[in-house]
mmCIF file of C-alpha atoms in Angstrom:
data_model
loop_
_atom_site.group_PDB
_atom_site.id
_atom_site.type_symbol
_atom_site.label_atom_id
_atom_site.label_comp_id
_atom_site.label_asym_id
_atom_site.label_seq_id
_atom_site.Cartn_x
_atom_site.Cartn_y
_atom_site.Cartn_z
ATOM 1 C CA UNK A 25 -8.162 -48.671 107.752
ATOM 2 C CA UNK A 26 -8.754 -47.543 111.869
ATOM 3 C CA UNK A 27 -11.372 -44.755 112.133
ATOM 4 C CA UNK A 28 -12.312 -43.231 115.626
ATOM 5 C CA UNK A 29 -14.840 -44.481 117.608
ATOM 6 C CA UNK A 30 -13.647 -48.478 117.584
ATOM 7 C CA UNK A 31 -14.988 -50.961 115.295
ATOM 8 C CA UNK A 32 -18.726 -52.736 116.184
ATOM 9 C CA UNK A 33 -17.829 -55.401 114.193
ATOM 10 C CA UNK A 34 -15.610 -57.484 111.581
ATOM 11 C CA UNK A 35 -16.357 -59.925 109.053
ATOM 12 C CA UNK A 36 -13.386 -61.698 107.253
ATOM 13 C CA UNK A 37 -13.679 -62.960 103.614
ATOM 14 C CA UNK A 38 -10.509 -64.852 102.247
ATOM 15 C CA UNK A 39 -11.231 -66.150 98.530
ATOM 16 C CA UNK A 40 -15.271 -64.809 98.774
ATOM 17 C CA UNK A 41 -16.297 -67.297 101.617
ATOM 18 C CA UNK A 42 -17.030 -65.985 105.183
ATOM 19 C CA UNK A 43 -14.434 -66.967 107.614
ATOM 20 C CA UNK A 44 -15.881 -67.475 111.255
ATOM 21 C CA UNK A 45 -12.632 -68.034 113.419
ATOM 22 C CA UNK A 46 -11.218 -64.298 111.461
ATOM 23 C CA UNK A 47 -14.503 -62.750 112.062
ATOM 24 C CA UNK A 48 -15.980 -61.043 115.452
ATOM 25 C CA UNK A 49 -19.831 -59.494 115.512
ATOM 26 C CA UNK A 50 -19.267 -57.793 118.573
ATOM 27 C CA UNK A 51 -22.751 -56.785 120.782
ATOM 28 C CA UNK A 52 -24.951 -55.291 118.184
ATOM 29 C CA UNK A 53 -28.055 -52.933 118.960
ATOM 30 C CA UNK A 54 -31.255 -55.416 119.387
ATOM 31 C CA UNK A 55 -32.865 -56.186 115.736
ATOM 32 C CA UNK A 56 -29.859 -55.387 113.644
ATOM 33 C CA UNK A 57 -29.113 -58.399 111.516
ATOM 34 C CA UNK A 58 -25.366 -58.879 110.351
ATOM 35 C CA UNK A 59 -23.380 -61.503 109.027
ATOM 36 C CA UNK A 60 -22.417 -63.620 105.939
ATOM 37 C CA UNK A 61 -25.285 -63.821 102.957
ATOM 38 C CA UNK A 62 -24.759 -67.912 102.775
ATOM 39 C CA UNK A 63 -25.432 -68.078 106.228
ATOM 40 C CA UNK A 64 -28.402 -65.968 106.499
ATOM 41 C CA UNK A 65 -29.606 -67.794 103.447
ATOM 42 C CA UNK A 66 -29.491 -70.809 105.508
ATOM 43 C CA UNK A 67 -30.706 -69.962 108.722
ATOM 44 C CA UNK A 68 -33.384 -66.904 107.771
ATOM 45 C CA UNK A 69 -34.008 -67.163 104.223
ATOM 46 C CA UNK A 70 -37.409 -64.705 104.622
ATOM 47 C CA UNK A 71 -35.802 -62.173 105.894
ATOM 48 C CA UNK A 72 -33.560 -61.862 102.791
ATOM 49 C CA UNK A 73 -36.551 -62.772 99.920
ATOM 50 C CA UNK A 74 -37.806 -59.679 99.535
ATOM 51 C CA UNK A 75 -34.802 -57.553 99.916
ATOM 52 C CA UNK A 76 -31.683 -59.669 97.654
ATOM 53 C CA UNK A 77 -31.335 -58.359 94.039
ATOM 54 C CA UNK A 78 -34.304 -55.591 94.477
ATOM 55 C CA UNK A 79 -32.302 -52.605 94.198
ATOM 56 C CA UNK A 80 -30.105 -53.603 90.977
ATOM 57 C CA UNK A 81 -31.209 -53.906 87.496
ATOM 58 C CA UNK A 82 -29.013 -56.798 86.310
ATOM 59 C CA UNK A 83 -30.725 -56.545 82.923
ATOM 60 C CA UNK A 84 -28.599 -52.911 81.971
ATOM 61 C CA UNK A 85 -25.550 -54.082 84.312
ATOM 62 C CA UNK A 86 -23.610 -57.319 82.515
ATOM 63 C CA UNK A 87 -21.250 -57.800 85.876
ATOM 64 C CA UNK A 88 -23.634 -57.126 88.445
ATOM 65 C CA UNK A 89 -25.441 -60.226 86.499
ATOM 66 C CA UNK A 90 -22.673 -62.250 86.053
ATOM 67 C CA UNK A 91 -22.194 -61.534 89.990
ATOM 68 C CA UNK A 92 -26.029 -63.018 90.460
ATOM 69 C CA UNK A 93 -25.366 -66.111 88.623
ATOM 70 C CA UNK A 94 -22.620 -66.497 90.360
ATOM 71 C CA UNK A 95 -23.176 -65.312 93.773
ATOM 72 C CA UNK A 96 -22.371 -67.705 96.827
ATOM 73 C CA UNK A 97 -21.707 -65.711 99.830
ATOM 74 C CA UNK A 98 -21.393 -61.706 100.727
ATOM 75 C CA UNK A 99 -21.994 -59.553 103.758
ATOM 76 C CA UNK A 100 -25.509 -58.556 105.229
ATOM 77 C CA UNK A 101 -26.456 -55.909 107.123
ATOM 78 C CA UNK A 102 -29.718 -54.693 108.128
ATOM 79 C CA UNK A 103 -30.766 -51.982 110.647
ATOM 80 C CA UNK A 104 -33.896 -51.292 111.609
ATOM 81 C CA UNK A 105 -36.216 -48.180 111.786
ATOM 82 C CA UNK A 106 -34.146 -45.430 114.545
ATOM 83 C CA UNK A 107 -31.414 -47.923 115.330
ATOM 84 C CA UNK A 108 -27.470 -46.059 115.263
ATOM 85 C CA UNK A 109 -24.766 -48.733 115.002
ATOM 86 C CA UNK A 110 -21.936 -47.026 116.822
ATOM 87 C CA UNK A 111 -18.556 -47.586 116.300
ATOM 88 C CA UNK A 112 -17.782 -49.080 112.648
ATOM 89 C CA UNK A 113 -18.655 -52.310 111.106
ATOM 90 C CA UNK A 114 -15.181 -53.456 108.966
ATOM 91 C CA UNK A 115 -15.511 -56.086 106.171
ATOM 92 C CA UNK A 116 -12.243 -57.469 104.851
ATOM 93 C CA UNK A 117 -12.215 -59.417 101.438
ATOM 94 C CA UNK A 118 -8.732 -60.654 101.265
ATOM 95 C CA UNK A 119 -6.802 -63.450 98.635
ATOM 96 C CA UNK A 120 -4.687 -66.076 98.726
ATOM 97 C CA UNK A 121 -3.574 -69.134 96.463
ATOM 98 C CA UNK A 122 -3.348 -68.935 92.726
ATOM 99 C CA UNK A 123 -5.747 -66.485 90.839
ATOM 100 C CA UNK A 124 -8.460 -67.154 92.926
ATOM 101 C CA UNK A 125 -12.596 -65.519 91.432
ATOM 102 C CA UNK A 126 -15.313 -64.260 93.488
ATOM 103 C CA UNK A 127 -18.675 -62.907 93.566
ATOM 104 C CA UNK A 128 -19.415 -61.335 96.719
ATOM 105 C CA UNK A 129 -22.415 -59.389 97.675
ATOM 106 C CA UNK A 130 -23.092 -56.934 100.173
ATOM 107 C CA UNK A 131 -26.779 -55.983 101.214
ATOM 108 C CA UNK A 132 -27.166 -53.300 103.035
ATOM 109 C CA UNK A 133 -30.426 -51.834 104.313
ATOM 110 C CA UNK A 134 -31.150 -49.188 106.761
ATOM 111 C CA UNK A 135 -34.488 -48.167 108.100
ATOM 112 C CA UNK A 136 -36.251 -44.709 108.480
ATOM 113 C CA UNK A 137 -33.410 -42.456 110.610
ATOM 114 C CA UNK A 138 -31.150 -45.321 111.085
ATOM 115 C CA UNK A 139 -27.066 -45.199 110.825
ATOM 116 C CA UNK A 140 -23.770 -47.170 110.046
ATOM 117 C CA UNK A 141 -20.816 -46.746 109.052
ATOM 118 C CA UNK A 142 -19.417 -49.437 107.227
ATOM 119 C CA UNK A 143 -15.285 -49.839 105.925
ATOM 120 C CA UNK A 144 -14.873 -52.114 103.398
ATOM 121 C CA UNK A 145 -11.398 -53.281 102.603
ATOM 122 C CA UNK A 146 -10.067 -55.429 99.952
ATOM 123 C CA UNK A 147 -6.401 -56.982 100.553
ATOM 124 C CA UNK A 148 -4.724 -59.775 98.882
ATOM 125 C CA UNK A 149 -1.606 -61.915 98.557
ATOM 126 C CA UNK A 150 -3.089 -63.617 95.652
ATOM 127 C CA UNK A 151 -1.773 -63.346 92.031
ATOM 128 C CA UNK A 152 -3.648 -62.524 89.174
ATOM 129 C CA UNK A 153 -6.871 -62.555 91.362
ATOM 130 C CA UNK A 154 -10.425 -61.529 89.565
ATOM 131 C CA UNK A 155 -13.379 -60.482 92.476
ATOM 132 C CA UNK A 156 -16.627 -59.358 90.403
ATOM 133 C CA UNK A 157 -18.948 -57.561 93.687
ATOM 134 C CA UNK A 158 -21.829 -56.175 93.766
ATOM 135 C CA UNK A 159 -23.545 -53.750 95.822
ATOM 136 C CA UNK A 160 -27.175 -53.220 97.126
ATOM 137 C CA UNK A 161 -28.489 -49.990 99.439
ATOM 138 C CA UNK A 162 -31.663 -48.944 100.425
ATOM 139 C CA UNK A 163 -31.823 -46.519 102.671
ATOM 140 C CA UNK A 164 -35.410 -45.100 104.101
ATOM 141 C CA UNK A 165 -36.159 -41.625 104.799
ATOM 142 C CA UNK A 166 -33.482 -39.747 107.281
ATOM 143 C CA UNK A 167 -31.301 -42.523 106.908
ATOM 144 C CA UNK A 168 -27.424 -41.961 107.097
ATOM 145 C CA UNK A 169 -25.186 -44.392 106.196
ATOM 146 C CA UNK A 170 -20.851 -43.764 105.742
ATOM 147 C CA UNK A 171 -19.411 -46.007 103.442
ATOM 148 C CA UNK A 172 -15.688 -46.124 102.803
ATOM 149 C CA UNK A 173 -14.079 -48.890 100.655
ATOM 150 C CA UNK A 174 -9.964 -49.262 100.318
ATOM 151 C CA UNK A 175 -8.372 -51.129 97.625
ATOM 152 C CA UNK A 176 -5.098 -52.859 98.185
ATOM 153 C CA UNK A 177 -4.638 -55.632 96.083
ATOM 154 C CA UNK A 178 -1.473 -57.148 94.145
ATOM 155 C CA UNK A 179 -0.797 -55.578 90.655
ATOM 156 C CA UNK A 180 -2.033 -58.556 88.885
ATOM 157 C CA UNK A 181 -5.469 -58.525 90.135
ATOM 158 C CA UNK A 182 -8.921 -57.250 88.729
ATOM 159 C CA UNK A 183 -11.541 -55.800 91.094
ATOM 160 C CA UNK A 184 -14.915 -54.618 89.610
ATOM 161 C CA UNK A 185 -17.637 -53.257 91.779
ATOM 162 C CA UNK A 186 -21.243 -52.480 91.073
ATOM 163 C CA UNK A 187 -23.141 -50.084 93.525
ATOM 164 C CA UNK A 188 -26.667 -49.556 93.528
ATOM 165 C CA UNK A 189 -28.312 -47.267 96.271
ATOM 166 C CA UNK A 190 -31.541 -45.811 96.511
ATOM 167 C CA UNK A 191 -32.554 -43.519 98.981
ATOM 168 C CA UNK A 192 -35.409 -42.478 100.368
ATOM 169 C CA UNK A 193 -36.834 -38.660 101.766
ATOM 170 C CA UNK A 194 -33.300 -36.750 103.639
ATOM 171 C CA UNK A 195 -31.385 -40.239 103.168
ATOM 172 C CA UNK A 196 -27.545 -39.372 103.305
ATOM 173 C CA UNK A 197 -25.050 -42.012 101.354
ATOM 174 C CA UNK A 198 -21.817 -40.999 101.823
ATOM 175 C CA UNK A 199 -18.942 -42.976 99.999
ATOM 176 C CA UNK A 200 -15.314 -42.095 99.918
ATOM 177 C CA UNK A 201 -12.773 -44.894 98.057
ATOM 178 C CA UNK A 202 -9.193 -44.745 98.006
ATOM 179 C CA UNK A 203 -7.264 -46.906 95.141
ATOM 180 C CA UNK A 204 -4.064 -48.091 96.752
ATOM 181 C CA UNK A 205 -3.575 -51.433 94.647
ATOM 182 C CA UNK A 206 -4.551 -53.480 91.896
ATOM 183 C CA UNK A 207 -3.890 -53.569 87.834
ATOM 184 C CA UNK A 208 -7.232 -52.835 87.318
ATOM 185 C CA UNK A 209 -9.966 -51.380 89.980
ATOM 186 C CA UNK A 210 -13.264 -50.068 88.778
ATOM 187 C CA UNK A 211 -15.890 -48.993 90.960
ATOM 188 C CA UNK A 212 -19.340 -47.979 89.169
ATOM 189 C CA UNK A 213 -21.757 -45.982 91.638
ATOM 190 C CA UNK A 214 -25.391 -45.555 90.637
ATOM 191 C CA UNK A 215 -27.549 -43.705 93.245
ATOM 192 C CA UNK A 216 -31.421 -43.665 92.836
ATOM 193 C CA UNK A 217 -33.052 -40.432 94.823
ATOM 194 C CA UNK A 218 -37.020 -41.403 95.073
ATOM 195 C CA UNK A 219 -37.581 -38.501 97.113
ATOM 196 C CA UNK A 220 -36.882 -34.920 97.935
ATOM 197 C CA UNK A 221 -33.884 -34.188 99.898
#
Protein backbone atom coordinates (compact mmCIF):
# COMPACT_ATOMS: atom_id res chain seq x y z
CA UNK A 1 0.00 0.00 0.00
CA UNK A 2 2.77 3.00 -1.37
CA UNK A 3 1.78 6.45 -0.03
CA UNK A 4 3.87 9.64 -0.98
CA UNK A 5 6.56 10.75 0.87
CA UNK A 6 8.64 7.14 1.05
CA UNK A 7 8.41 4.82 3.84
CA UNK A 8 10.69 5.59 7.32
CA UNK A 9 10.47 2.24 8.09
CA UNK A 10 9.22 -1.56 7.77
CA UNK A 11 8.68 -4.22 10.11
CA UNK A 12 7.80 -7.76 8.73
CA UNK A 13 5.62 -10.24 10.73
CA UNK A 14 5.13 -13.77 9.05
CA UNK A 15 2.98 -16.11 11.47
CA UNK A 16 3.01 -13.12 14.50
CA UNK A 17 6.87 -13.26 15.09
CA UNK A 18 9.11 -10.30 14.00
CA UNK A 19 11.25 -11.14 11.11
CA UNK A 20 14.70 -9.20 11.17
CA UNK A 21 16.29 -10.14 7.68
CA UNK A 22 12.36 -8.83 6.04
CA UNK A 23 12.45 -5.87 8.22
CA UNK A 24 14.44 -2.34 7.72
CA UNK A 25 14.17 0.64 10.60
CA UNK A 26 15.59 3.07 8.44
CA UNK A 27 17.32 6.44 10.35
CA UNK A 28 14.69 7.41 12.80
CA UNK A 29 14.43 10.99 14.51
CA UNK A 30 16.66 10.76 17.90
CA UNK A 31 14.39 9.26 20.92
CA UNK A 32 11.80 7.53 18.83
CA UNK A 33 11.69 3.93 19.89
CA UNK A 34 10.47 1.31 17.19
CA UNK A 35 10.60 -2.21 16.75
CA UNK A 36 9.17 -5.67 17.71
CA UNK A 37 7.30 -5.86 21.40
CA UNK A 38 9.41 -9.31 22.25
CA UNK A 39 12.40 -7.55 21.60
CA UNK A 40 11.85 -4.45 23.45
CA UNK A 41 10.61 -6.68 26.21
CA UNK A 42 13.97 -8.10 26.25
CA UNK A 43 16.27 -5.43 25.85
CA UNK A 44 14.15 -2.30 27.62
CA UNK A 45 11.52 -3.82 29.58
CA UNK A 46 10.95 -0.20 31.66
CA UNK A 47 10.29 1.57 29.01
CA UNK A 48 7.28 -0.64 28.11
CA UNK A 49 5.92 -1.26 32.09
CA UNK A 50 4.03 1.50 32.39
CA UNK A 51 2.68 1.92 28.97
CA UNK A 52 1.60 -2.16 27.73
CA UNK A 53 -2.12 -2.96 28.38
CA UNK A 54 -2.91 0.71 29.98
CA UNK A 55 -5.13 1.94 27.42
CA UNK A 56 -7.49 -1.29 27.01
CA UNK A 57 -9.97 -2.60 29.37
CA UNK A 58 -9.60 -6.35 28.78
CA UNK A 59 -12.23 -6.91 31.47
CA UNK A 60 -15.38 -5.55 28.86
CA UNK A 61 -13.28 -6.78 25.67
CA UNK A 62 -13.17 -10.96 25.63
CA UNK A 63 -10.53 -10.89 22.45
CA UNK A 64 -8.48 -8.11 23.36
CA UNK A 65 -8.02 -10.53 26.62
CA UNK A 66 -7.64 -13.55 24.98
CA UNK A 67 -4.93 -11.43 22.87
CA UNK A 68 -3.14 -10.59 26.50
CA UNK A 69 -2.96 -14.08 27.55
CA UNK A 70 -1.74 -14.85 24.61
CA UNK A 71 0.42 -12.14 23.46
CA UNK A 72 4.14 -12.95 22.33
CA UNK A 73 5.33 -10.37 20.02
CA UNK A 74 3.72 -7.05 18.19
CA UNK A 75 5.03 -3.75 16.92
CA UNK A 76 6.17 -0.71 19.14
CA UNK A 77 6.33 2.61 18.46
CA UNK A 78 6.93 5.49 20.56
CA UNK A 79 7.57 9.19 19.71
CA UNK A 80 8.42 11.59 21.88
CA UNK A 81 7.13 15.11 22.90
CA UNK A 82 7.48 17.51 19.21
CA UNK A 83 9.14 14.71 17.29
CA UNK A 84 7.44 14.29 13.29
CA UNK A 85 8.35 10.88 11.84
CA UNK A 86 8.43 11.71 8.16
CA UNK A 87 7.82 9.49 5.56
CA UNK A 88 5.61 6.34 6.71
CA UNK A 89 6.34 3.57 9.04
CA UNK A 90 4.75 0.13 7.15
CA UNK A 91 4.04 -3.00 9.28
CA UNK A 92 3.28 -6.15 7.34
CA UNK A 93 1.63 -9.20 9.19
CA UNK A 94 1.68 -11.83 6.58
CA UNK A 95 0.86 -16.04 6.73
CA UNK A 96 2.12 -18.98 5.64
CA UNK A 97 1.87 -22.85 6.45
CA UNK A 98 -1.29 -24.50 7.59
CA UNK A 99 -3.86 -22.39 9.65
CA UNK A 100 -1.39 -20.70 11.45
CA UNK A 101 -2.92 -18.23 15.13
CA UNK A 102 -1.57 -15.09 16.36
CA UNK A 103 -1.78 -12.47 18.86
CA UNK A 104 -0.02 -9.50 17.85
CA UNK A 105 0.08 -6.20 19.52
CA UNK A 106 0.80 -2.88 18.43
CA UNK A 107 1.64 0.01 20.98
CA UNK A 108 1.64 3.07 19.82
CA UNK A 109 2.32 6.26 21.75
CA UNK A 110 2.90 9.73 20.66
CA UNK A 111 3.89 12.65 22.76
CA UNK A 112 2.48 16.27 23.11
CA UNK A 113 2.50 17.65 19.14
CA UNK A 114 4.18 14.64 17.86
CA UNK A 115 3.30 12.74 14.34
CA UNK A 116 3.31 9.37 12.35
CA UNK A 117 1.83 7.88 10.01
CA UNK A 118 1.68 4.35 10.28
CA UNK A 119 0.24 1.56 7.28
CA UNK A 120 -0.56 -1.52 8.56
CA UNK A 121 -1.05 -4.37 6.17
CA UNK A 122 -2.16 -7.82 6.65
CA UNK A 123 -1.34 -10.42 3.69
CA UNK A 124 -1.34 -14.08 3.70
CA UNK A 125 -0.84 -17.30 1.74
CA UNK A 126 -2.00 -19.23 4.65
CA UNK A 127 -5.27 -21.28 4.77
CA UNK A 128 -7.77 -21.09 7.24
CA UNK A 129 -5.51 -18.63 9.25
CA UNK A 130 -7.02 -17.03 12.72
CA UNK A 131 -4.83 -13.55 13.90
CA UNK A 132 -6.67 -12.14 17.17
CA UNK A 133 -4.69 -8.21 17.43
CA UNK A 134 -4.99 -5.79 19.50
CA UNK A 135 -4.46 -2.22 19.49
CA UNK A 136 -3.18 0.45 22.02
CA UNK A 137 -2.95 4.57 21.32
CA UNK A 138 -2.29 7.27 23.41
CA UNK A 139 -1.83 10.22 21.97
CA UNK A 140 -0.95 13.60 24.14
CA UNK A 141 -2.26 16.91 23.48
CA UNK A 142 -1.72 18.24 19.63
CA UNK A 143 -0.76 14.95 18.70
CA UNK A 144 -1.51 13.68 15.07
CA UNK A 145 -1.18 10.39 14.19
CA UNK A 146 -2.55 8.67 10.37
CA UNK A 147 -3.34 5.25 10.66
CA UNK A 148 -4.34 3.16 7.67
CA UNK A 149 -4.73 -0.67 7.91
CA UNK A 150 -5.40 -3.00 4.55
CA UNK A 151 -6.75 -6.38 4.73
CA UNK A 152 -5.79 -8.95 2.18
CA UNK A 153 -5.98 -12.23 3.41
CA UNK A 154 -7.15 -15.73 1.83
CA UNK A 155 -10.96 -16.43 2.07
CA UNK A 156 -10.51 -18.93 4.72
CA UNK A 157 -9.01 -16.76 7.25
CA UNK A 158 -10.36 -14.84 10.41
CA UNK A 159 -8.89 -11.45 11.38
CA UNK A 160 -10.26 -9.68 14.53
CA UNK A 161 -8.88 -6.40 15.69
CA UNK A 162 -9.37 -4.47 18.87
CA UNK A 163 -8.47 -0.65 18.88
CA UNK A 164 -8.25 1.37 21.81
CA UNK A 165 -7.09 5.12 21.52
CA UNK A 166 -7.25 7.83 23.82
CA UNK A 167 -6.41 11.16 23.08
CA UNK A 168 -5.47 13.90 24.74
CA UNK A 169 -6.30 18.10 24.30
CA UNK A 170 -6.40 18.79 19.93
CA UNK A 171 -5.08 15.03 19.49
CA UNK A 172 -6.03 13.99 15.81
CA UNK A 173 -6.47 9.94 15.16
CA UNK A 174 -7.15 9.44 11.85
CA UNK A 175 -7.92 5.78 10.62
CA UNK A 176 -9.02 4.75 7.20
CA UNK A 177 -9.30 0.60 6.53
CA UNK A 178 -9.96 -0.96 3.37
CA UNK A 179 -11.33 -4.80 3.41
CA UNK A 180 -9.82 -6.44 0.36
CA UNK A 181 -9.69 -10.17 1.74
CA UNK A 182 -10.60 -12.54 4.25
CA UNK A 183 -13.93 -14.75 5.23
CA UNK A 184 -14.27 -12.89 8.12
CA UNK A 185 -12.54 -9.31 9.07
CA UNK A 186 -13.78 -7.34 12.01
CA UNK A 187 -12.24 -4.32 13.17
CA UNK A 188 -13.75 -2.78 16.55
CA UNK A 189 -12.54 0.98 17.13
CA UNK A 190 -13.05 2.52 20.56
CA UNK A 191 -11.68 6.11 20.91
CA UNK A 192 -11.46 7.74 24.44
CA UNK A 193 -11.46 11.86 24.14
CA UNK A 194 -10.12 13.06 27.81
CA UNK A 195 -10.04 16.45 26.65
CA UNK A 196 -11.52 19.24 24.65
CA UNK A 197 -10.80 19.31 21.06
Amino acid sequence: LPLKGGGAARLVFVNGRYVDELSHLGKLPNGVILGSLADILNSQPASLESRLGKAMDTARKPMAALNTAWIEDGMVLIVPRGIAVEGTIEVVFATTGDAPVAHPRLLVELGDTAEATLVECHLGGAAGGFANQVAEVALGNGAQFRHYVLHAEPSASTAVETVAAKLGRDAAYKAFALNAGGGLVRREVEVQLTQPG
